[in-house]
Amino acid sequence: MASTRKVAVVEGGEEMAVAYWKANIRLIGILLGIWFFVSFIAGYLMAGIFNNISLGQVPLSFWIVQQGAIMTFVVLIFVYAVVMDRYDQRFNVHE
């Protein structure tokens, strides 16, 4: 069954909606890039460098993979929420 919902166009027209979407996609790309760097580049590809540094009895690369990637992901979720709230205000699509 086809949806008959009408999409509300933000105040300012289609250009404003396109700008909002581009800002959203750009933010997602930046945050995914940060997440990729922390979880894969720093955790796996640079493991040889970080294995020389230890926290307690465990190499730093272990901490980056096991804890750092998860904590970074949680922080990125909050960053996304805050920045999107600001975008909503700027593009006048807030609730």
JSON list of N, CA and C in Angstrom, two decimals, residues 46-53:
[
{"chain": "A", "resi": 46, "resn": "MET", "atom": "N", "xyz": [47.55, 0.42, 13.70]},
{"chain": "A", "resi": 46, "resn": "MET", "atom": "CA", "xyz": [48.63, 1.03, 14.45]},
{"chain": "A", "resi": 46, "resn": "MET", "atom": "C", "xyz": [48.93, 0.25, 15.73]},
{"chain": "A", "resi": 47, "resn": "ALA", "atom": "N", "xyz": [48.46, -0.99, 15.80]},
{"chain": "A", "resi": 47, "resn": "ALA", "atom": "CA", "xyz": [48.65, -1.79, 17.01]},
{"chain": "A", "resi": 47, "resn": "ALA", "atom": "C", "xyz": [50.12, -2.00, 17.34]},
{"chain": "A", "resi": 48, "resn": "GLY", "atom": "N", "xyz": [50.97, -2.12, 16.33]},
{"chain": "A", "resi": 48, "resn": "GLY", "atom": "CA", "xyz": [52.39, -2.31, 16.57]},
{"chain": "A", "resi": 48, "resn": "GLY", "atom": "C", "xyz": [53.01, -1.15, 17.33]},
{"chain": "A", "resi": 49, "resn": "ILE", "atom": "N", "xyz": [52.58, 0.05, 17.00]},
{"chain": "A", "resi": 49, "resn": "ILE", "atom": "CA", "xyz": [53.09, 1.23, 17.69]},
{"chain": "A", "resi": 49, "resn": "ILE", "atom": "C", "xyz": [52.59, 1.26, 19.13]},
{"chain": "A", "resi": 50, "resn": "PHE", "atom": "N", "xyz": [51.30, 0.99, 19.31]},
{"chain": "A", "resi": 50, "resn": "PHE", "atom": "CA", "xyz": [50.70, 1.08, 20.64]},
{"chain": "A", "resi": 50, "resn": "PHE", "atom": "C", "xyz": [51.02, -0.12, 21.52]},
{"chain": "A", "resi": 51, "resn": "ASN", "atom": "N", "xyz": [51.52, -1.21, 20.95]},
{"chain": "A", "resi": 51, "resn": "ASN", "atom": "CA", "xyz": [51.89, -2.37, 21.76]},
{"chain": "A", "resi": 51, "resn": "ASN", "atom": "C", "xyz": [53.12, -2.09, 22.62]},
{"chain": "A", "resi": 52, "resn": "ASN", "atom": "N", "xyz": [53.91, -1.08, 22.26]},
{"chain": "A", "resi": 52, "resn": "ASN", "atom": "CA", "xyz": [55.09, -0.73, 23.05]},
{"chain": "A", "resi": 52, "resn": "ASN", "atom": "C", "xyz": [54.74, 0.03, 24.32]},
{"chain": "A", "resi": 53, "resn": "ILE", "atom": "N", "xyz": [53.51, 0.54, 24.39]},
{"chain": "A", "resi": 53, "resn": "ILE", "atom": "CA", "xyz": [53.05, 1.29, 25.56]},
{"chain": "A", "resi": 53, "resn": "ILE", "atom": "C", "xyz": [52.08, 0.40, 26.32]}
]
